[in-house]
Coordinates of C-alpha atoms (C1' of nucleotides) in Angstrom, one line a residue:
Chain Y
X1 CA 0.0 0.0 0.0
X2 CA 1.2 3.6 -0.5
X3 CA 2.5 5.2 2.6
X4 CA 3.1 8.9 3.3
X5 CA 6.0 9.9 5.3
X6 CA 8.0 12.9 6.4
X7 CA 11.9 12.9 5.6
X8 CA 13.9 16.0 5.2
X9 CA 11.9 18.4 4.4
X10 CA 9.8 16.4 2.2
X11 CA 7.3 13.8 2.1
X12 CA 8.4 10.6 0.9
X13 CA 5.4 8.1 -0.9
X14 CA 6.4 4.6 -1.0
X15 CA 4.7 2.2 -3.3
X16 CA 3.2 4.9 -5.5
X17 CA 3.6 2.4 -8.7
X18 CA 1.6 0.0 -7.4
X19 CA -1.4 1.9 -6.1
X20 CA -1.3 2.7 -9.8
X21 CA -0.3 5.9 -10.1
X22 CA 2.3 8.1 -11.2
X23 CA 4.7 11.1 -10.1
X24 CA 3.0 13.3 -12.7
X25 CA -0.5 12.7 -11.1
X26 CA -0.1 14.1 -7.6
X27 CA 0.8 18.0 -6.7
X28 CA 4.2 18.9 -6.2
X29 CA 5.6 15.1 -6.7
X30 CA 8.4 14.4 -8.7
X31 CA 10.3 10.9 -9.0
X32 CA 13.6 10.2 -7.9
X33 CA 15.1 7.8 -10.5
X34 CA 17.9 6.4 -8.8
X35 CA 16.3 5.7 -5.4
X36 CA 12.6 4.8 -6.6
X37 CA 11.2 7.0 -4.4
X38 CA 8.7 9.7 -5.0
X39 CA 8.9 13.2 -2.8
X40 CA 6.8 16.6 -2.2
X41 CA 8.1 19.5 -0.8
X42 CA 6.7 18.8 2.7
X43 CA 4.3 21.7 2.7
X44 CA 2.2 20.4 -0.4
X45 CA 1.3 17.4 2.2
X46 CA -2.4 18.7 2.6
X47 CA -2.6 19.2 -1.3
X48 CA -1.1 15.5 -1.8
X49 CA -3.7 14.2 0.7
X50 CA -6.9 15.8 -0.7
X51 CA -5.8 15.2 -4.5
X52 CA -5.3 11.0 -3.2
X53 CA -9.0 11.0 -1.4
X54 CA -10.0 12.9 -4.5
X55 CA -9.3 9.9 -6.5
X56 CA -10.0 7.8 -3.8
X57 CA -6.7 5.8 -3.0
X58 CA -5.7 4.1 0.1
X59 CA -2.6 5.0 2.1
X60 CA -1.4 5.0 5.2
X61 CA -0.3 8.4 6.3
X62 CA 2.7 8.7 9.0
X63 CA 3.5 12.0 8.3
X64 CA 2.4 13.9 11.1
X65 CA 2.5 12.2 14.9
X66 CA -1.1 11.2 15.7
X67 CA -1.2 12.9 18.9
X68 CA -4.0 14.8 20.2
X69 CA -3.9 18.0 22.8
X70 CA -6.8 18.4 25.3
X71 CA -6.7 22.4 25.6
X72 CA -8.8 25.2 27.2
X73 CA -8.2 29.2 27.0
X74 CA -9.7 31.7 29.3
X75 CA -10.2 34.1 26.7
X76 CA -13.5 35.7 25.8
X77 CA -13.3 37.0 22.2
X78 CA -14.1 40.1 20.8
X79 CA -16.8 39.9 18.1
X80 CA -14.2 41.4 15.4
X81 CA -11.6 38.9 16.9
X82 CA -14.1 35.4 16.7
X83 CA -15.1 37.1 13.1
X84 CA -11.3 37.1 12.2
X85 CA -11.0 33.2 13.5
X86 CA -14.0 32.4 11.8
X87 CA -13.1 33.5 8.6
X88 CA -9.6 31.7 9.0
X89 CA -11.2 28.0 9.8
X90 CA -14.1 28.9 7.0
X91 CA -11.2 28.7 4.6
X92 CA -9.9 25.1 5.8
X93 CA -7.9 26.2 8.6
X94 CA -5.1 28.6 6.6
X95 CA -4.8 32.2 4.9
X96 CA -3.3 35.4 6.9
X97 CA -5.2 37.8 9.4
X98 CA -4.4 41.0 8.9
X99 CA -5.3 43.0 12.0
X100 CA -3.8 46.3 13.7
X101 CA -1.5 46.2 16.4
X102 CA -3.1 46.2 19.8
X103 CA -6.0 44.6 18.1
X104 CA -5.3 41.1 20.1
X105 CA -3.6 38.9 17.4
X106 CA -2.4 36.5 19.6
X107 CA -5.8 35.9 21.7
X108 CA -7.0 34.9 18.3
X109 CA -4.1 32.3 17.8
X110 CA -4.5 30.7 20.9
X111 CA -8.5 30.3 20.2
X112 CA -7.3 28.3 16.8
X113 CA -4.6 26.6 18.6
X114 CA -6.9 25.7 21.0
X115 CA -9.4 24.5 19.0
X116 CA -7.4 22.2 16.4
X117 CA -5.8 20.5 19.8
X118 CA -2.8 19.0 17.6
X119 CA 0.9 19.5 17.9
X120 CA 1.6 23.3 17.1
X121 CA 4.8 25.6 15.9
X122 CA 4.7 29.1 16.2
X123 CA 7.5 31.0 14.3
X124 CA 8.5 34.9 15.5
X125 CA 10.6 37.3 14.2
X126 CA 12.8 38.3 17.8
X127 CA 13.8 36.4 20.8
X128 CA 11.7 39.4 22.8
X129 CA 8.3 37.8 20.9
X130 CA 9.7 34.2 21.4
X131 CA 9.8 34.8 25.2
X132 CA 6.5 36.9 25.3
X133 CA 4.5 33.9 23.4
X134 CA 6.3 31.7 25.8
X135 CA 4.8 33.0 29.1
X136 CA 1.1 33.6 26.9
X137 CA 1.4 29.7 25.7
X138 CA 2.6 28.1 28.9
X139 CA 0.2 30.4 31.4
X140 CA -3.0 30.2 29.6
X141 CA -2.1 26.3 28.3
X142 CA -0.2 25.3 31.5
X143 CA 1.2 22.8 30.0
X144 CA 5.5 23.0 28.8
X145 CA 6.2 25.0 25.7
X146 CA 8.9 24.1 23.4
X147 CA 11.4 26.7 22.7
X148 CA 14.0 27.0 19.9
X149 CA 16.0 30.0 20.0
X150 CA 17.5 32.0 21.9
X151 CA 20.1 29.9 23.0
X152 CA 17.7 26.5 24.1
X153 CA 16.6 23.9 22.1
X154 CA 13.5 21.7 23.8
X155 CA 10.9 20.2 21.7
X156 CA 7.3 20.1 23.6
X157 CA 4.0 19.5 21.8
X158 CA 3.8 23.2 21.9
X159 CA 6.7 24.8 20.3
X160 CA 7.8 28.8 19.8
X161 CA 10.5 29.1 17.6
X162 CA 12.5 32.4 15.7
X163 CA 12.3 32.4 12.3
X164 CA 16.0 31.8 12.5
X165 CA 16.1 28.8 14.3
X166 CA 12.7 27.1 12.5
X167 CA 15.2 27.9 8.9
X168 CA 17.7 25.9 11.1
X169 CA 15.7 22.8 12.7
X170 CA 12.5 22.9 10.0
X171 CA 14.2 19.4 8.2
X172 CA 14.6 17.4 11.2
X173 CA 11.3 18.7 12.9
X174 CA 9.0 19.7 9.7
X175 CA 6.8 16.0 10.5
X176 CA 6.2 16.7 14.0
X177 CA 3.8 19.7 14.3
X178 CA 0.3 19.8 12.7
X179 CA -0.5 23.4 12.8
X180 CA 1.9 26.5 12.4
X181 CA 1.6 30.0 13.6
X182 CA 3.3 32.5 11.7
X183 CA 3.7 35.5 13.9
X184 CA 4.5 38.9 11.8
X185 CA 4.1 36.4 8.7
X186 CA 5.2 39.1 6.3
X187 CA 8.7 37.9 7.3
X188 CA 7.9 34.6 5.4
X189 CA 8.7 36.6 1.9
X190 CA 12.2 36.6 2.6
X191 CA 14.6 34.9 0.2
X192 CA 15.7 32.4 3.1
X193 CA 12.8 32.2 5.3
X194 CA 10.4 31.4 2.6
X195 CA 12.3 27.8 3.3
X196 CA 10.6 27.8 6.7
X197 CA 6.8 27.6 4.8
X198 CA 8.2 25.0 2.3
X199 CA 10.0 22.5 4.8
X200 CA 7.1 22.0 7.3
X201 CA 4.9 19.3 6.6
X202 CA 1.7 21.1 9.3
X203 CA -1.8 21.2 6.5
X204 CA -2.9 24.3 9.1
X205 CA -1.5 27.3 9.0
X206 CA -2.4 30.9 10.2
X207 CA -0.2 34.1 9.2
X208 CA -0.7 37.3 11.7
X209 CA 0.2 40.8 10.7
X210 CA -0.7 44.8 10.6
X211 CA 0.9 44.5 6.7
X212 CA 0.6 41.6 4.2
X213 CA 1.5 43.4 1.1
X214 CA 4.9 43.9 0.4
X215 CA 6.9 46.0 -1.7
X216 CA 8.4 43.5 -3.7
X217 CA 5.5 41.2 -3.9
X218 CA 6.4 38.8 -2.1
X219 CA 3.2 38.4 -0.2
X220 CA 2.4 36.3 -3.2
X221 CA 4.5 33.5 -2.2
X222 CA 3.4 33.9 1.7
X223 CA -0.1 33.5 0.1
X224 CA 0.8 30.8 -1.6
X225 CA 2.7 29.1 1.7
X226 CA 0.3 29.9 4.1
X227 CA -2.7 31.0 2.0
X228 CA -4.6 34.0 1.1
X229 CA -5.9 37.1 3.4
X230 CA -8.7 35.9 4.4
X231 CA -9.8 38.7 7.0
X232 CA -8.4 42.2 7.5
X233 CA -9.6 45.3 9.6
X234 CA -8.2 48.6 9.2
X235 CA -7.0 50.9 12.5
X236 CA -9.8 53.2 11.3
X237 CA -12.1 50.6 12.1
X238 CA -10.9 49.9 15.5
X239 CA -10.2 53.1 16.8
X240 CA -12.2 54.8 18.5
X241 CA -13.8 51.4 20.3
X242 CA -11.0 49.1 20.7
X243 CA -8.1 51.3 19.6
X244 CA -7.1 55.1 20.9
X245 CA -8.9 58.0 18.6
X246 CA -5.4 59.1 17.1
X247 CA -4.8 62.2 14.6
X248 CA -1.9 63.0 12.4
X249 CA -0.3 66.0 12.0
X250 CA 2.6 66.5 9.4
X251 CA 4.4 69.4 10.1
X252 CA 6.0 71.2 7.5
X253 CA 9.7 72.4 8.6
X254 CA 12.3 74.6 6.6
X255 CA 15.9 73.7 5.3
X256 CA 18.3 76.6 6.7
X257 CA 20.3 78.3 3.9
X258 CA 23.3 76.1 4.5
X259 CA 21.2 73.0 4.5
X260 CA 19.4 74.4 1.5
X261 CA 22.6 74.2 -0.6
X262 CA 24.1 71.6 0.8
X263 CA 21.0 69.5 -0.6
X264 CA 20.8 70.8 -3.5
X265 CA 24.3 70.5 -4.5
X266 CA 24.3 66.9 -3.3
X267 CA 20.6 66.4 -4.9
X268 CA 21.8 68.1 -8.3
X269 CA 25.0 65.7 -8.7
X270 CA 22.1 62.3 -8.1
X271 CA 19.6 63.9 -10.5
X272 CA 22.2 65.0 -13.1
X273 CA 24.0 61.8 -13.1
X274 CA 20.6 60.1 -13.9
X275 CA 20.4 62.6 -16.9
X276 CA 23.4 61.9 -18.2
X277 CA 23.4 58.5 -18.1
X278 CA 19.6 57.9 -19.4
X279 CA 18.5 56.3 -16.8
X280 CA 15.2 56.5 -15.3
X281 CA 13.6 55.5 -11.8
X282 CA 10.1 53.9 -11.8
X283 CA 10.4 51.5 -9.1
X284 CA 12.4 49.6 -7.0
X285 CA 13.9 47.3 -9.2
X286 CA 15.3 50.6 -11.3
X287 CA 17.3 51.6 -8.4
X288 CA 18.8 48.4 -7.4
X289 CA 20.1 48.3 -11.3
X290 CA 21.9 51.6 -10.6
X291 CA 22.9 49.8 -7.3
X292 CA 24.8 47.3 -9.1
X293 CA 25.9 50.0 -11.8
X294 CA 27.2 51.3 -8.7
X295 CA 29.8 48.2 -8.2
X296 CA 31.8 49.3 -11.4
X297 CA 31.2 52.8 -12.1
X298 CA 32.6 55.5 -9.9
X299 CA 30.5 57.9 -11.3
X300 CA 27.1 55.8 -10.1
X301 CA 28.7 55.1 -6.9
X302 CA 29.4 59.2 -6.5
X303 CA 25.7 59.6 -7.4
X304 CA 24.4 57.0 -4.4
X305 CA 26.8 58.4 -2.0
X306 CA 25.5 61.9 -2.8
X307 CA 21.9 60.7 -2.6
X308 CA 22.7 59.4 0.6
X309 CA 24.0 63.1 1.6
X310 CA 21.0 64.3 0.4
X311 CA 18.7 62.2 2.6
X312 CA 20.8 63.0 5.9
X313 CA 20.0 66.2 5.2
X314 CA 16.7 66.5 4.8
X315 CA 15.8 63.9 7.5
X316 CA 17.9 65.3 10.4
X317 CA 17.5 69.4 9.5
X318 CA 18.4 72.0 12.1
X319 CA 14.4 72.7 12.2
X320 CA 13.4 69.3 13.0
X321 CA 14.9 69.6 16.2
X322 CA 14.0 72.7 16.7
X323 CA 10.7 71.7 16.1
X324 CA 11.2 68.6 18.5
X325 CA 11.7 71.2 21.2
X326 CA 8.2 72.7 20.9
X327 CA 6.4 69.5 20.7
X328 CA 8.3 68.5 23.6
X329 CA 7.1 71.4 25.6
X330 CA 3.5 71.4 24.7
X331 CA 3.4 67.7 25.8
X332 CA 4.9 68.2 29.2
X333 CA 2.6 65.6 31.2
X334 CA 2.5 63.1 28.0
X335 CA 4.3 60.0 27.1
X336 CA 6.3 60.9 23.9
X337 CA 8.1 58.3 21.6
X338 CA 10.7 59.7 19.2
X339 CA 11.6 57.9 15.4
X340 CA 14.3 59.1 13.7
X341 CA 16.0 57.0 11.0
X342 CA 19.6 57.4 11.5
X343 CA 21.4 56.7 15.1
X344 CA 23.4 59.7 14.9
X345 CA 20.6 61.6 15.7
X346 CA 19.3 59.5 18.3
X347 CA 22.3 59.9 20.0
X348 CA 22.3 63.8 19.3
X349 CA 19.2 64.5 20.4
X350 CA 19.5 62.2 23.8
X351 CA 22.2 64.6 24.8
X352 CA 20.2 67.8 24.1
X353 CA 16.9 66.8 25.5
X354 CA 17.9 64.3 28.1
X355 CA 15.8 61.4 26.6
X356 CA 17.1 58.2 27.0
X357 CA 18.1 56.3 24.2
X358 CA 17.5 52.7 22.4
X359 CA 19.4 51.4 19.6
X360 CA 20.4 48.3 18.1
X361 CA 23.5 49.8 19.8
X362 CA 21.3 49.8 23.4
X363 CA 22.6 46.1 25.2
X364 CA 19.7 43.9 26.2
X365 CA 19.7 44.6 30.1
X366 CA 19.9 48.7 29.2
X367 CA 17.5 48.2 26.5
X368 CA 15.1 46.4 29.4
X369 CA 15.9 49.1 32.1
X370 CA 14.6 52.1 29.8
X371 CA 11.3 50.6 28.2
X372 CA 10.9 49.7 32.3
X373 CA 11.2 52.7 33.4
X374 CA 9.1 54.0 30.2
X375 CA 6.5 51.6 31.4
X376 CA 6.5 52.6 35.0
X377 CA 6.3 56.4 34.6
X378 CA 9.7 57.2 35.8
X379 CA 11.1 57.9 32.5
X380 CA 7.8 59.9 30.2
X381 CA 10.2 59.9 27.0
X382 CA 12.1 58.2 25.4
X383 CA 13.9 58.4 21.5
X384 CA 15.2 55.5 19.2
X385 CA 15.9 54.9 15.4
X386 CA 14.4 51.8 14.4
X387 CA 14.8 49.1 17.1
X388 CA 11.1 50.3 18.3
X389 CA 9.2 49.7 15.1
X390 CA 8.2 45.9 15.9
X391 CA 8.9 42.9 17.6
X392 CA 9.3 44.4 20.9
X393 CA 7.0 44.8 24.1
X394 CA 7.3 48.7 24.0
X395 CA 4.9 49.9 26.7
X396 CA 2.1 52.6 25.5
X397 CA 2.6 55.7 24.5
X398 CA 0.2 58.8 23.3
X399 CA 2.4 60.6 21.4
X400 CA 4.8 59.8 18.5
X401 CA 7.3 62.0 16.7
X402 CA 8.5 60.9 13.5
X403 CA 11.4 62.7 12.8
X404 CA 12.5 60.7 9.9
X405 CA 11.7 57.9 8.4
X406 CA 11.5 56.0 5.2
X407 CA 8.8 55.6 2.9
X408 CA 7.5 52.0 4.0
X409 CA 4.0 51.5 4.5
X410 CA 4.9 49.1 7.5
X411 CA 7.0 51.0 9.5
X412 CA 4.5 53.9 9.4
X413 CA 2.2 51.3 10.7
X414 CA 4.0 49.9 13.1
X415 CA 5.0 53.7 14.4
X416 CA 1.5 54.7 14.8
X417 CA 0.6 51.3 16.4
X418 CA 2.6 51.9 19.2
X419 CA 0.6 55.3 20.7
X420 CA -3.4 53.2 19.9
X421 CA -3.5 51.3 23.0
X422 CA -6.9 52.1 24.8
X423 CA -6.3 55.0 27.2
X424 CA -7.2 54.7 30.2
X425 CA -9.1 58.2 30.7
X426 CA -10.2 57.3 27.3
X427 CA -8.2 60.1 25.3
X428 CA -7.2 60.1 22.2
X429 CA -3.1 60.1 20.6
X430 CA -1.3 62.1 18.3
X431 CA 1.7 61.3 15.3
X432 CA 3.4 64.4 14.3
X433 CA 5.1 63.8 11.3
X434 CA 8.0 65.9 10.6
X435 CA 9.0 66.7 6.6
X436 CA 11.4 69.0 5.1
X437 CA 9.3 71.2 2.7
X438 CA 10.6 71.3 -1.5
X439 CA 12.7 68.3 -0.8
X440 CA 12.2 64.4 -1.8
X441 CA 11.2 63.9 2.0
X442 CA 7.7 65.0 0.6
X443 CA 7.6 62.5 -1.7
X444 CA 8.9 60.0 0.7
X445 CA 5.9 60.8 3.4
X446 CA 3.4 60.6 0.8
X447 CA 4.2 57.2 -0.1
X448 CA 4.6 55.4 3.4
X449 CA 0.3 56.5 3.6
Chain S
dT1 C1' 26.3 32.2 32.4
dT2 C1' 27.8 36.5 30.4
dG3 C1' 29.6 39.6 27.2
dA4 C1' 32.1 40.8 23.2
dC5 C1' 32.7 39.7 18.9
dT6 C1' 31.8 38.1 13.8
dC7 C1' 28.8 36.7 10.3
dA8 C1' 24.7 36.3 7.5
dA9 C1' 20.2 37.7 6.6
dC10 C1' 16.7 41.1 6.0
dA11 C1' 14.8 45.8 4.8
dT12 C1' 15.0 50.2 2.7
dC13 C1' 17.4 52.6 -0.8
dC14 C1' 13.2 56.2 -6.0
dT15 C1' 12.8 61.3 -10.6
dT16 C1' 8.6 64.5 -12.1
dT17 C1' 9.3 63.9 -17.4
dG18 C1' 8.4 61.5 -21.0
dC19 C1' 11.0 57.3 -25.0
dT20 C1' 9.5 53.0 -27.5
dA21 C1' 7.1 49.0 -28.8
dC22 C1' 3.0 46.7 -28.8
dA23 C1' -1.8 45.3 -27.9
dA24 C1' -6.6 46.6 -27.7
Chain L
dT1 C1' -5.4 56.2 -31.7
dT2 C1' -4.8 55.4 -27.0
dG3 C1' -3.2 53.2 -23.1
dT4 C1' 0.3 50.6 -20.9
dA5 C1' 4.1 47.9 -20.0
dG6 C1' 8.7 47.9 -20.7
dG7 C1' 14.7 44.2 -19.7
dT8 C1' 17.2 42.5 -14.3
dT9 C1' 20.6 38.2 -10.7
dT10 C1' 24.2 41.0 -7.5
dC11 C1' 24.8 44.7 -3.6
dC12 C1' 26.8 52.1 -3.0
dA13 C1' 25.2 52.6 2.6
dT14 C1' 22.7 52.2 7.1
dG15 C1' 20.1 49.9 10.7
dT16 C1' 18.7 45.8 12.9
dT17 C1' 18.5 41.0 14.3
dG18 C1' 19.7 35.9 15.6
dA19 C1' 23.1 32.4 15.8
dG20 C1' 27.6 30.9 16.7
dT21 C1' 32.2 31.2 18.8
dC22 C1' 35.4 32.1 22.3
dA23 C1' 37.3 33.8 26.5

DNA sequence: TTGACTCAACATCCTTTGCTACAA
DNA sequence: TTGTAGGTTTCCATGTTGAGTCA
């Protein structure tokens, strides 16, 4: 009889011949001539299985262990968050949820874990979210939970694992979980971790984020690994009820003479040398071609570097923190968070204002004293480049200052995300965002909303 | 166990005007 | 006539992370 089972990465079908059919007949399966085996990519396992009860064939399947998990959650869902799960299991238990942050992701994860009861992986970006699910798992579970990553290795029934360390272990352990979480699932387009989605073997799957699409389309193949969208809800929606109210306010600042010709002289040598040289910028993939120009012609590489100039200009202007210093004073008694995009400044502006600091410079026990500190009131500001943006328990704020900031649609997101947290007396939160006026920074705001 | 270090991976990095070939 | 898509495979810089190694 044919049998199914996991090995490597893949699932392996012995005696396909004989139940009479061939490679060519079954998803994803190709032969293997010199070992007279036939193999899937493991994660076209639920595919492979419907297409042979389609046709009605017999097999044994040991792909996945049989056991079963008795659990129960405390939770009470929202309506928008059983809607969310809902949709999710309507669609044969896989697709992505696409849900602000703050809007309880993870309540909605362990309702689906929950509720399949089988052996289940959840994959994170950061050791900070591997020990956060951690504590959530093993506290409303109580039962062990698996952990690989951050320097431990155990395998429970319940497993939390980096995206790192699941690229690492996903061959060897691939057959052994039935369901996978994908926390921050827009992660899975990366060139490498897309190998996490292939090599696991689990037929459920559920994808969390605030921001499936991404720039380089690669939410097609997270589709395609873990399903489609199959539930979103905007912050608009949310706020107000669930979320803070929140306005933004772009505040338009002015380039000092000095500035001012700096930028345009470093501006004018990038636009000129684009002129020159015919070529044209109409998306991404146009720039990374001058990129690689870049590797062999000193003239393109001059052009990038003055580019670069340019930017640091515009995002870290005289006025901006000038600016900084107003907003800072009309929100005395408020929690402020500052962005910027370059450390530099971080640093910079920590030394005038006082603010303490986090970078990817920040160590882990300094990083944890600050947002501590932050959460407890001592400290009622604090300013960072980008280590902020996600994967971090960053406690609530009510105001935001983006200083600088590229034009991604996800960091904006994630930015904003951190100041909606329900207030307490119910009030609302404010982004100001920063831009330096008749310079590309305009552009570069527009596109990130 | 910790801290300092290296390494690899990931993400962003984008002008403002109009050329050319081809399909509807 | 009008509207629209058009070829690409290594990598200027900066910021950030996780894993691994070693003392």
């Amino acid at each position: 009889m044919l049998t199914l089972q996991f090995e490597d990465g893949t699932v392996r079908l012995d005696g396909l011949s004989e139940s009479g059919l061939s490679a060519a007949d079954l998803p994803g399966v190709e032969a293997d001539e010199r070992s007279l085996v036939a193999r899937a990519p493991a994660h076209r396992y639920a595919a492979l299985r419907d297409a042979l009860d389609e046709r009605g064939v017999e097999y044994e399947d040991r792909v996945l262990p049989a056991e079963r998990l008795d659990l129960t959650h405390s939770y009470d869902l929202r309506d928008y968050q059983r809607e969310a799960l809902d949709a999710w299991r309507a669609n044969g238990d896989r697709g992505v949820l696409e849900l602000p942050t703050g809007s309880g992701k993870t309540v909605i994860a362990v309702a689906a874990i929950a509720a399949l009861g089988v052996p289940t992986l959840v994959v994170v970006p950061t050791v900070d979210l591997l020990e956060q699910w951690r504590r959530e798992l093993e506290t409303e579970f109580e039962v062990p939970v698996g952990q690989f990553g951050g320097g431990e290795q155990t395998r429970e029934a319940i497993t939390v694992s980096t995206y790192d360390s699941a690229y690492l272990r996903a061959e060897d352990v691939g057959g052994d979980f039935g369901f996978v979480v994908f926390d921050e699932v827009h992660h899975l387009g990366g060139e490498g971790y897309r190998d996490v989605g292939r090599l696991l073997a689990a037929p459920a799957r559920l994808g969390l984020t605030a921001t499936f699409e991404r720039p380089d389309g690669a939410h097609e193949v997270v589709a395609e690994l873990v399903g489609p969208k199959v539930h979103e809800l905007s912050v608009d929606e949310l706020a107000g009820d669930h979320l803070a109210d929140y306005e933004v306010r772009r505040v338009e600042v002015e380039l000092t003479p000095e500035e001012r010709e700096a930028y345009e002289d470093a501006q004018g040598t990038f636009v000129e040398y684009l002129k020159r040289s015919n070529l044209s910028l109409n998306s991404g993939s146009d720039y990374r071609k001058l990129v690689m120009r870049s590797g062999s012609d000193p003239r393109a590489r001059e052009a990038l570097l003055a580019k670069q100039r340019a930017r640091r200009i515009m995002m870290n202007s005289d006025a901006k923190v000038a600016k900084l210093a107003s907003i800072l004073d009309r929100h005395r008694g408020d929690r402020v968070i500052v962005f910027t995009a370059h450390t530099d400044l971080v640093y910079r502006l920590s030394e005038r204002f006082l603010l303490p600091a986090v970078t990817s410079e920040t160590g882990a026990a300094e990083r944890r004293e600050i947002l501590d500190r932050f959460r407890d009131g001592t400290y009622s500001r604090v300013v960072t480049a980008n280590v902020l943006d996600e994967g971090v328990d960053v406690p609530d704020a009510n105001v935001a200052v983006l200083l600088s900031g590229s034009g991604s649609e996800r960091e904006f997101t994630q930015r904003l995300g951190r100041i909606l947290r329900p207030k307490r007396d119910g009030g609302s939160a404010t982004l100001y965002e920063l831009v330096s006026v008749e310079t590309a920074e305009e552009r570069v705001a527009d596109r990130r909303r």
